[in-house]
PDB file of C-alpha atoms in Angstrom:
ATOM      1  CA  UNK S  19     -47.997 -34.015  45.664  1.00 44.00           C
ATOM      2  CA  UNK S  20     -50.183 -31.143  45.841  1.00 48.00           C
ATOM      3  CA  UNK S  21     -51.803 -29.565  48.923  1.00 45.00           C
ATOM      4  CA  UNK S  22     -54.383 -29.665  50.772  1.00 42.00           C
ATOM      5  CA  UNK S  23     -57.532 -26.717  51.118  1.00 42.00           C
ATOM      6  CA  UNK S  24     -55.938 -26.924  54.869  1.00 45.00           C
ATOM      7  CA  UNK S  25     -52.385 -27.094  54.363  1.00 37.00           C
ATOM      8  CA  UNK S  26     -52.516 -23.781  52.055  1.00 31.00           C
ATOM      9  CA  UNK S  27     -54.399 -21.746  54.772  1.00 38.00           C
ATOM     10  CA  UNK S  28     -52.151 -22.680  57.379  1.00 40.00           C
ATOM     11  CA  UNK S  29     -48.798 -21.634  54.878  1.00 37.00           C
ATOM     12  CA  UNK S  30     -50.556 -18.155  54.105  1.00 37.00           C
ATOM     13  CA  UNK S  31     -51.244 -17.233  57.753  1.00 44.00           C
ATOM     14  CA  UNK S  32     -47.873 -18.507  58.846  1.00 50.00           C
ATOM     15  CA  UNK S  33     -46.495 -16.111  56.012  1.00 49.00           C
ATOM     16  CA  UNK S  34     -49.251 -13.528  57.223  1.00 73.00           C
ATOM     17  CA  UNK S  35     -47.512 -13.778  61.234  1.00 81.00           C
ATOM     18  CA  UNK S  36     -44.001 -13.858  59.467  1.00 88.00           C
ATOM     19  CA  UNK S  37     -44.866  -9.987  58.344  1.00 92.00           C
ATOM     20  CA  UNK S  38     -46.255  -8.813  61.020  1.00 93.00           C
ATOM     21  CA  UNK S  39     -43.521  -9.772  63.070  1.00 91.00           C
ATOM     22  CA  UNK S  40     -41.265  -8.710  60.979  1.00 94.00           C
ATOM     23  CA  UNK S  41     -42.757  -5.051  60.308  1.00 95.00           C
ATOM     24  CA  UNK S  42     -43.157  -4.746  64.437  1.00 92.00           C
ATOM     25  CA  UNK S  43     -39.434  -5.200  64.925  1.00 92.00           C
ATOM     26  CA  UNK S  44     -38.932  -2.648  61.517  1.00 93.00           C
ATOM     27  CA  UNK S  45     -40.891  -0.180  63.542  1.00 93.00           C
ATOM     28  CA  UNK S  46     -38.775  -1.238  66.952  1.00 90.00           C
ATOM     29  CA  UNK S  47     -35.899  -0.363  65.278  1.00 90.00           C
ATOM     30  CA  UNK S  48     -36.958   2.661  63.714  1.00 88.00           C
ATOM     31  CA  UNK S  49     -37.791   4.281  67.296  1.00 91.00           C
ATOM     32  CA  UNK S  50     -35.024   2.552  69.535  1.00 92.00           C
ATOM     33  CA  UNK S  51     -32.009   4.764  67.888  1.00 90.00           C
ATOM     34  CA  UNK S  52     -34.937   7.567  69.268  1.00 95.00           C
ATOM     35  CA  UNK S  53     -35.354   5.685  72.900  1.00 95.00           C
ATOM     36  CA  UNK S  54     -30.913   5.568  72.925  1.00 95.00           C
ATOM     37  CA  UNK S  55     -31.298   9.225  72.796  1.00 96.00           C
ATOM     38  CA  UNK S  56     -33.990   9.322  75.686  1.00 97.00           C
ATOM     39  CA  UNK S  57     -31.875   6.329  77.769  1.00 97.00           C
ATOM     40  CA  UNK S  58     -28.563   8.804  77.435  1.00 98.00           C
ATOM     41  CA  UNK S  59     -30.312  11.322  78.711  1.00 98.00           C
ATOM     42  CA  UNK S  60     -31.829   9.941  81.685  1.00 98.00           C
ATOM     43  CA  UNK S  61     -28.051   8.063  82.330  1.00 98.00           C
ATOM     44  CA  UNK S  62     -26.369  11.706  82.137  1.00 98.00           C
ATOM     45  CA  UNK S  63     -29.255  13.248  84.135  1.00 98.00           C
ATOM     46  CA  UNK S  64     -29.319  10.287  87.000  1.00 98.00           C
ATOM     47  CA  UNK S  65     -25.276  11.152  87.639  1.00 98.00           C
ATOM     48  CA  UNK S  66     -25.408  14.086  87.919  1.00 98.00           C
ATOM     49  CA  UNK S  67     -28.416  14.508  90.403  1.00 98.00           C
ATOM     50  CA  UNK S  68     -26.281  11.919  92.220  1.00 97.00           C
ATOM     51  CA  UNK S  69     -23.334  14.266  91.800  1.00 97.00           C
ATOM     52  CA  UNK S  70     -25.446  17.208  93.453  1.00 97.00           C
ATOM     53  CA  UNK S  71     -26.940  14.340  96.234  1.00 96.00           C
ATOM     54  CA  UNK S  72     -23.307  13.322  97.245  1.00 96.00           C
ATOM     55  CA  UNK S  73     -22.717  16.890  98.020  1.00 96.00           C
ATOM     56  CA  UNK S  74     -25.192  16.553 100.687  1.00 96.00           C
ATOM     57  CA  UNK S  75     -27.233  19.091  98.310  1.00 96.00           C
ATOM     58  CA  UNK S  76     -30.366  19.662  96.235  1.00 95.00           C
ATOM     59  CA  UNK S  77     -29.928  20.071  92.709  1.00 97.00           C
ATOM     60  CA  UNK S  78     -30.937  23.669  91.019  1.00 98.00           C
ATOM     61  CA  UNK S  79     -31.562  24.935  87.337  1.00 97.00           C
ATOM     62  CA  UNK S  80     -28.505  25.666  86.851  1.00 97.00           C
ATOM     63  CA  UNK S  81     -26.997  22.334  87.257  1.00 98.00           C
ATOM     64  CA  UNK S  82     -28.926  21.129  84.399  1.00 98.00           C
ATOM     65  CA  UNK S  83     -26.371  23.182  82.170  1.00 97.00           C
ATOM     66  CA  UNK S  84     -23.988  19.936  82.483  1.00 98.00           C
ATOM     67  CA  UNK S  85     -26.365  18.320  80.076  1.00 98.00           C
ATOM     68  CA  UNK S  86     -26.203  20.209  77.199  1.00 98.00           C
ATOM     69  CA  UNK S  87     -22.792  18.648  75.458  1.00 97.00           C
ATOM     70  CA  UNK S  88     -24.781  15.308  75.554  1.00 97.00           C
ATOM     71  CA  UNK S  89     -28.300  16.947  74.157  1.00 97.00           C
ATOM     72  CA  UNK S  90     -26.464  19.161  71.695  1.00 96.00           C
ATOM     73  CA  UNK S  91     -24.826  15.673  70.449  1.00 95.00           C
ATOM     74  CA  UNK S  92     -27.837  13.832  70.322  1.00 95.00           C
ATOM     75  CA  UNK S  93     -30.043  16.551  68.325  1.00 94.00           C
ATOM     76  CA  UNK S  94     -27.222  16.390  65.517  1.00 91.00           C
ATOM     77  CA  UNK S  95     -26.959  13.012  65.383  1.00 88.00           C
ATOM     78  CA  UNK S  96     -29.875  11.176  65.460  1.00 87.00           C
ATOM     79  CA  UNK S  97     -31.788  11.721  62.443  1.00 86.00           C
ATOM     80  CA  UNK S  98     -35.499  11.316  63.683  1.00 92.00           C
ATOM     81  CA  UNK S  99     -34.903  13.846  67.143  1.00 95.00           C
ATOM     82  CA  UNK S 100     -36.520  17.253  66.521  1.00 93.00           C
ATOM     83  CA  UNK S 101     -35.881  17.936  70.857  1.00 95.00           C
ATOM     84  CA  UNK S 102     -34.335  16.141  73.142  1.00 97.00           C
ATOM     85  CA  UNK S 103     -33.963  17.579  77.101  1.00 98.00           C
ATOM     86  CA  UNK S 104     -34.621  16.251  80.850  1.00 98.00           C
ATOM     87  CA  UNK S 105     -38.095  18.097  82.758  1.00 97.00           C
ATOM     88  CA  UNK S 106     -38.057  17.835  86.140  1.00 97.00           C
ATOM     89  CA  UNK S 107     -40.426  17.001  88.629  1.00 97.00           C
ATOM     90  CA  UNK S 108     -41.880  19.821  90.757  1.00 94.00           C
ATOM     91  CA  UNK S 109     -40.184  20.564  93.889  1.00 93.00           C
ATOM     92  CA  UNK S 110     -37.328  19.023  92.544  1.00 97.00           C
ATOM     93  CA  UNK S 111     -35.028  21.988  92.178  1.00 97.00           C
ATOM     94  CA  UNK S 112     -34.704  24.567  94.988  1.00 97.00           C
ATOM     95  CA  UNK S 113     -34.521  27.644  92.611  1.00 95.00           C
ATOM     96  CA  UNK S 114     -37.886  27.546  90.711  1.00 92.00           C
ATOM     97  CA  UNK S 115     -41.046  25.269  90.976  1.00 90.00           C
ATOM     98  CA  UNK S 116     -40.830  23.389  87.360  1.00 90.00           C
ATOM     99  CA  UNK S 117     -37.757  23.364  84.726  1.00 94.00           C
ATOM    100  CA  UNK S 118     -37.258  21.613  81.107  1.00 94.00           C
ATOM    101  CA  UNK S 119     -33.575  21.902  80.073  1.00 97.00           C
ATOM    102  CA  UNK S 120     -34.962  21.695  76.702  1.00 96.00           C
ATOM    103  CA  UNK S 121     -33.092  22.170  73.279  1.00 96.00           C
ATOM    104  CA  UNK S 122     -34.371  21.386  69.766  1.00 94.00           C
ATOM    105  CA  UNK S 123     -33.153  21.753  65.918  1.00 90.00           C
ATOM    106  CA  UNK S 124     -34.583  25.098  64.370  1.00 78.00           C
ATOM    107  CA  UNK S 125     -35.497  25.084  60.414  1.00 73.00           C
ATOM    108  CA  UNK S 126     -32.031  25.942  59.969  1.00 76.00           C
ATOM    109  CA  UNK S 127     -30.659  22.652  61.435  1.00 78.00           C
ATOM    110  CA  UNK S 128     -29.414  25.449  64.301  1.00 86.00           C
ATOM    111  CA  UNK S 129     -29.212  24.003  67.833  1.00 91.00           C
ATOM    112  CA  UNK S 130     -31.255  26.050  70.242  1.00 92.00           C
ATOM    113  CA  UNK S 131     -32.915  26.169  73.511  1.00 92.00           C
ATOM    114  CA  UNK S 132     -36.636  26.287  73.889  1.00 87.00           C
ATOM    115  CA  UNK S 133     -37.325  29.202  76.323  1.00 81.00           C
ATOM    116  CA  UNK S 134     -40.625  28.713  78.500  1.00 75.00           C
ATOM    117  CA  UNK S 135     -42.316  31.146  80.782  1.00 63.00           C
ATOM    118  CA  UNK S 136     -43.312  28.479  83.418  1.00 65.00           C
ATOM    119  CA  UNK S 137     -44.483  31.305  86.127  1.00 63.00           C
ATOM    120  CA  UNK S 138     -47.833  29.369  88.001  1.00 60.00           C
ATOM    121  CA  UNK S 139     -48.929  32.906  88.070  1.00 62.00           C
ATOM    122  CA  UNK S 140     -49.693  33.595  84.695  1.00 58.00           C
ATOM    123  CA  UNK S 141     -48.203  30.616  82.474  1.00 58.00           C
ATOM    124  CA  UNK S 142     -50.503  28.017  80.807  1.00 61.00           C
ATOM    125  CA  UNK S 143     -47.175  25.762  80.143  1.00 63.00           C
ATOM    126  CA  UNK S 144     -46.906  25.914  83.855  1.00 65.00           C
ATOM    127  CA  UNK S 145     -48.133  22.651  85.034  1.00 84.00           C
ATOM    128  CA  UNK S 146     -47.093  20.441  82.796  1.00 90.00           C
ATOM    129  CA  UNK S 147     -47.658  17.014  84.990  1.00 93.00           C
ATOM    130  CA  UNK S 148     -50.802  16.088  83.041  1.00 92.00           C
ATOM    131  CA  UNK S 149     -49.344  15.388  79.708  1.00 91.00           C
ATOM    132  CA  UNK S 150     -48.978  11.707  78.619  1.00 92.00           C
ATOM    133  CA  UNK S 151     -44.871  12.181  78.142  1.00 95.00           C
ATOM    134  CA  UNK S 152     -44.272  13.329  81.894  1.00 96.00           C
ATOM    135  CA  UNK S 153     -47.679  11.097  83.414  1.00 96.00           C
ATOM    136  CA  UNK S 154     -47.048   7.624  81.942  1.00 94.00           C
ATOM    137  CA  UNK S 155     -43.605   7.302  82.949  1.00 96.00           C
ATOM    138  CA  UNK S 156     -44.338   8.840  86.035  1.00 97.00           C
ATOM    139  CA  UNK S 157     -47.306   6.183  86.688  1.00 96.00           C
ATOM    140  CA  UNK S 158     -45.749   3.104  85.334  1.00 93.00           C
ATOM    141  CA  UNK S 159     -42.396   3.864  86.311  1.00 95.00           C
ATOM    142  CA  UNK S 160     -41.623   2.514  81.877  1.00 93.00           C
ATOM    143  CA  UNK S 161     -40.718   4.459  78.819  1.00 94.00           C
ATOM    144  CA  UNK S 162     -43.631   6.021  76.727  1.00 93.00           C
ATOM    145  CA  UNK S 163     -44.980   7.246  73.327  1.00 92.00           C
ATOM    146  CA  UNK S 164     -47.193   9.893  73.783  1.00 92.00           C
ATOM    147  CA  UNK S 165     -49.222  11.558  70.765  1.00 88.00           C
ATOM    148  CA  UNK S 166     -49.402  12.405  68.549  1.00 90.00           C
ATOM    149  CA  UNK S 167     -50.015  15.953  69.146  1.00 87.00           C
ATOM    150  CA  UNK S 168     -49.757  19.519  68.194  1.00 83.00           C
ATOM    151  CA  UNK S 169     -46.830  20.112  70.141  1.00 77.00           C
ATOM    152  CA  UNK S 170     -48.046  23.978  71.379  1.00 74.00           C
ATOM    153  CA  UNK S 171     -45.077  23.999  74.026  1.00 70.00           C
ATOM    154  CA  UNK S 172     -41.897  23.443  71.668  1.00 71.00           C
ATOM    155  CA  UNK S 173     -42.388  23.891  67.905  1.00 68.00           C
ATOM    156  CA  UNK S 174     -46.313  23.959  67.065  1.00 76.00           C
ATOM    157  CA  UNK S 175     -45.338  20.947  65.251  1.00 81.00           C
ATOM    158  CA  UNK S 176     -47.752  17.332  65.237  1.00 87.00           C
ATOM    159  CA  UNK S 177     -45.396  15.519  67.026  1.00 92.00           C
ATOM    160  CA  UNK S 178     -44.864  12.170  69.041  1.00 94.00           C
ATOM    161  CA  UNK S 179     -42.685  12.541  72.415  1.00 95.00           C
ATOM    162  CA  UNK S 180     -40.863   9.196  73.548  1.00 97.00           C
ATOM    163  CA  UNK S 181     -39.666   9.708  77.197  1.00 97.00           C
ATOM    164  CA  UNK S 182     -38.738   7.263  80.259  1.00 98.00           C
ATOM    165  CA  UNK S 183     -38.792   8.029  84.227  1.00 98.00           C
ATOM    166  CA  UNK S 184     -35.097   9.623  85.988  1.00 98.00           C
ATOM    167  CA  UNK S 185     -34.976   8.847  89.559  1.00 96.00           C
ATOM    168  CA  UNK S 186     -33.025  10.105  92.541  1.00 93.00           C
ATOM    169  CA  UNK S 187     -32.189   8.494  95.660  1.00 91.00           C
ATOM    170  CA  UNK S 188     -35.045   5.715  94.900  1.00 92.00           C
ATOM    171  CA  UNK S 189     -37.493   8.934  94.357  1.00 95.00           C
ATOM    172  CA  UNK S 190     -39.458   9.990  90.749  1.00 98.00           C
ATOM    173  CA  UNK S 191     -37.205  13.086  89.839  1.00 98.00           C
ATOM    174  CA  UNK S 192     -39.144  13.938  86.280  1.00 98.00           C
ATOM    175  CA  UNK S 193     -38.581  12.260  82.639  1.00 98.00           C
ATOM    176  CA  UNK S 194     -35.906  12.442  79.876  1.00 98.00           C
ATOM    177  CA  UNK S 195     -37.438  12.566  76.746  1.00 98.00           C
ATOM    178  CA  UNK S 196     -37.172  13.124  72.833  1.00 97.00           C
ATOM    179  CA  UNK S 197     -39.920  14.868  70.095  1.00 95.00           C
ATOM    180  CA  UNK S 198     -40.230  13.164  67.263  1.00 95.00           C
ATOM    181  CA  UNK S 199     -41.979  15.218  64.184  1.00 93.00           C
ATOM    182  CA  UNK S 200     -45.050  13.025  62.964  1.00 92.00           C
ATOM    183  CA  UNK S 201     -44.246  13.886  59.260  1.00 92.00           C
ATOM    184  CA  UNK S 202     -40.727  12.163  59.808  1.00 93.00           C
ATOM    185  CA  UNK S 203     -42.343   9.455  61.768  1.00 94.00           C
ATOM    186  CA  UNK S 204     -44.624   8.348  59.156  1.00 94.00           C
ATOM    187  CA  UNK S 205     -42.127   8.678  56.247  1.00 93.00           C
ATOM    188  CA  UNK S 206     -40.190   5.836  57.941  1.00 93.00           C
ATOM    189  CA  UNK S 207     -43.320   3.322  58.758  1.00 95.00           C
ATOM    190  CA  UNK S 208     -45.658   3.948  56.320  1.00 96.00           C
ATOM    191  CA  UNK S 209     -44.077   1.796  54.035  1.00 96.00           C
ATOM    192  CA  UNK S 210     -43.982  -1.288  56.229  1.00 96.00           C
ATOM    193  CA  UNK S 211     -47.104  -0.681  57.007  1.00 96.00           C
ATOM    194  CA  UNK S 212     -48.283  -0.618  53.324  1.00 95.00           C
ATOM    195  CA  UNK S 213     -46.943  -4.160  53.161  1.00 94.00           C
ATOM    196  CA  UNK S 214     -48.963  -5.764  55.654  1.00 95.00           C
ATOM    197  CA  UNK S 215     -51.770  -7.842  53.656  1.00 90.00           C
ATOM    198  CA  UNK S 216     -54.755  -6.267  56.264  1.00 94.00           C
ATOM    199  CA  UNK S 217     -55.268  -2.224  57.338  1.00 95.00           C
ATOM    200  CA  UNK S 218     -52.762  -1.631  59.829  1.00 96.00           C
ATOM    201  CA  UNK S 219     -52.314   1.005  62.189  1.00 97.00           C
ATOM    202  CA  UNK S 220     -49.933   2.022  65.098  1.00 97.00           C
ATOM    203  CA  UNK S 221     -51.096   2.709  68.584  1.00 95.00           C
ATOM    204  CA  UNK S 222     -49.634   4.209  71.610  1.00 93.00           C
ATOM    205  CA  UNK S 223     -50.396   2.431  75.496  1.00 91.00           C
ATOM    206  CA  UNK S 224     -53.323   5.178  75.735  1.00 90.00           C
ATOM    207  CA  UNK S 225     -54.969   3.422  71.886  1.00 93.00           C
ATOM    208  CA  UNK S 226     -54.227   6.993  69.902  1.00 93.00           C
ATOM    209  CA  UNK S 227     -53.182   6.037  66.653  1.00 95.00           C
ATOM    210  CA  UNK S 228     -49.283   6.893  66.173  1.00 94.00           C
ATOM    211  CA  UNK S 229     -49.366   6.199  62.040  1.00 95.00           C
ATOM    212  CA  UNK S 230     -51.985   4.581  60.334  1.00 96.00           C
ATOM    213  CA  UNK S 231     -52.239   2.737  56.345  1.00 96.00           C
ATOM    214  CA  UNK S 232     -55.970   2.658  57.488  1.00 95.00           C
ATOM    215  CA  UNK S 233     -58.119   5.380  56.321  1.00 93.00           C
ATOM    216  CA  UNK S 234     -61.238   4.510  59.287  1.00 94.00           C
ATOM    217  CA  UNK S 235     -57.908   5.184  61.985  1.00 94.00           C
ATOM    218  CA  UNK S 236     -56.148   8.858  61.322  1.00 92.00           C
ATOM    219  CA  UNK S 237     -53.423   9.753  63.014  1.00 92.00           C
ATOM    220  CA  UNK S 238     -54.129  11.182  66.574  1.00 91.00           C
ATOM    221  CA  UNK S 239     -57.426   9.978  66.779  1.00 93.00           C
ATOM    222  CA  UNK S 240     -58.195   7.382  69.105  1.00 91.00           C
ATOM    223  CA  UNK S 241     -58.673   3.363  69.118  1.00 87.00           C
ATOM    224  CA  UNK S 242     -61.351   1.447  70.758  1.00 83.00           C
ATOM    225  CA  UNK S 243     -59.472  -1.743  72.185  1.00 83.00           C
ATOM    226  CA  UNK S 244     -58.262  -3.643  75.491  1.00 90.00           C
ATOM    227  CA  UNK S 245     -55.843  -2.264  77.834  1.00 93.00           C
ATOM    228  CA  UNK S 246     -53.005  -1.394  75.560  1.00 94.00           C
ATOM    229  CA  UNK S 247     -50.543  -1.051  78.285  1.00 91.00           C
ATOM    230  CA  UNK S 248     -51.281  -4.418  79.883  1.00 92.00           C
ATOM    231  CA  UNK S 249     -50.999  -5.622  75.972  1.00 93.00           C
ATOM    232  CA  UNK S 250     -47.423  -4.118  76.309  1.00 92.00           C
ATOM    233  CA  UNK S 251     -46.525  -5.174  79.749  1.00 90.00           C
ATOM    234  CA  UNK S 252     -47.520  -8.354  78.478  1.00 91.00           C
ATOM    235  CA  UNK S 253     -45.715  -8.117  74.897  1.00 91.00           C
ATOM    236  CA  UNK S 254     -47.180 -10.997  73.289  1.00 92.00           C
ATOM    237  CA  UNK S 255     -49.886 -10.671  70.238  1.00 93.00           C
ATOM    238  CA  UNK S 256     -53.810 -11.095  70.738  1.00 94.00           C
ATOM    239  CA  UNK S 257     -56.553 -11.129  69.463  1.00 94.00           C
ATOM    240  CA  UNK S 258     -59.220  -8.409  70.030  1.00 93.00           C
ATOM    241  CA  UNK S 259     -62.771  -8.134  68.518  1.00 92.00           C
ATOM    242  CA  UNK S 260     -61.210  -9.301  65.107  1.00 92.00           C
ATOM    243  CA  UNK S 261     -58.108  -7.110  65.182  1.00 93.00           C
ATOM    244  CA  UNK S 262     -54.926  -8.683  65.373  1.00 94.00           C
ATOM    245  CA  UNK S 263     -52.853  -7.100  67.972  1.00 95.00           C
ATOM    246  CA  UNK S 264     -49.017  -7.072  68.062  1.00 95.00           C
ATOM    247  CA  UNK S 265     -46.847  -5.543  70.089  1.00 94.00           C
ATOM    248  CA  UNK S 266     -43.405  -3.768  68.471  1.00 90.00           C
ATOM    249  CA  UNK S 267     -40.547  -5.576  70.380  1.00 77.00           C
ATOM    250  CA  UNK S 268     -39.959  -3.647  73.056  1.00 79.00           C
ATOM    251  CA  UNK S 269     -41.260  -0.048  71.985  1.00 89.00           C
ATOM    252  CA  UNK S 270     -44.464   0.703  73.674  1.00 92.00           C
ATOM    253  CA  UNK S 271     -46.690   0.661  70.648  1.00 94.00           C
ATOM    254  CA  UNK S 272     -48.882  -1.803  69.223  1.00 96.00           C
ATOM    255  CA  UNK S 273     -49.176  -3.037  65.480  1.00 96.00           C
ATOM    256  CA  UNK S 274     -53.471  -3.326  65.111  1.00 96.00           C
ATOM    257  CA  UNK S 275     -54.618  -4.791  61.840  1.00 95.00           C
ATOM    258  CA  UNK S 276     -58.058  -4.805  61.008  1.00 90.00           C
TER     259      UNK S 276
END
């Protein structure tokens, strides 16, 4: 018995939501060995301001120096993390006003510090509460993907940064985070995305495109949309102005296919 007109639409777009879901989780996994990385982090870092509270003190910089076993670790073994460090909030440290214990891979596969003039005085890197890594965790209190961007603070690289909130004693004590190098990015979901039967691209909660198979969406330029972060709060697939929204298990981007 053959089928119906009907009955073969309805197989193709089942097939068609079989894909999708199945390239959203690809790309879930792909960045949640990254986000283990960012979640040890922000374990390590949450002990030991707890360490420094049950000592009926404030933490300072050089505290932060307990963290580097577990960042050095975590930079040589997960394959996708360029950087990987804690930045605290300001006013959080009674030594200096702002602080990233911040190390990255060199082009040597060396493991190295990044060193940062953050003086208010005369330091551009100074404030660095406005970017999308520190402010979206900060604001929503969830883990972020910010960029991409040209990463002029750590490596001059175009780079995503996935980072998540620390807190101490109930209180927003700054993010633990992890760079990811676009280039790297995109070598590992291109190819699901080049399987998807429509244009897909990759966007972050703020709609900038984190990969893209869809020449009118580049990387780093931005997508016109809903409310991607209530999409992701929500994490169930919509529909939007005939794009086909679907959010990647658990990661806070969204798979949009034209």
């Amino acid at each position: 018995m053959g089928w119906s007109p009907g009955q073969v639409h309805s197989a193709a777009a089942t097939l068609d939501t079989d894909t999708e879901a199945w390239v959203a989780s690809q790309v879930g996994r792909a960045l949640e060995a990254v986000f283990e990385a960012v979640a040890a982090t922000r374990a390590d870092t949450a002990a030991l301001l707890a360490r420094t509270a049950a000592q009926g003190r404030r933490p300072a910089s050089a505290d932060l120096a307990a963290l580097r076993p577990g960042l050095h670790q975590r930079l040589t073994r997960q394959e996708l993390v360029s950087g990987v460090g804690f930045v605290a909030a300001p006013g959080l440290l009674t030594d200096v006003p702002a602080w990233l214990e911040w190390w990255q891979t060199g082009a040597d596969g060396d493991v190295r510090p990044l060193l940062l003039d953050l003086d208010p005085g005369h330091s551009a890197y100074s404030d660095y509460t406005h970017w999308d890594w520190f402010a979206l965790p900060r604001d929503t209190g969830r883990r972020a993907v910010a960029g991409p961007y040209v990463d002029y603070l750590c490596s001059d690289e175009y780079s995503l940064t996935l980072s998540a909130p620390v807190e101490n004693e109930g209180r927003f004590a700054g993010v633990a985070a992890a760079d990811v190098y676009l280039r790297h990015f995109e070598a590992a979901v291109l190819p699901l995305l080049r399987r998807l039967p429509r244009r897909a691209h990759l966007v972050n909660a703020r709609g900038r495109v984190a990969a893209s198979a869809d020449p009118a969406h580049l990387a780093g330029s931005l997508t016109k949309g809903p409310d991607f972060g209530d999409l992701l709060a929500e994490g169930t697939p919509a529909e939007h102005a005939g794009l086909r929204l679907v959010p990647c298990h658990g990661i806070p981007l969204v798979l949009v296919l034209a």
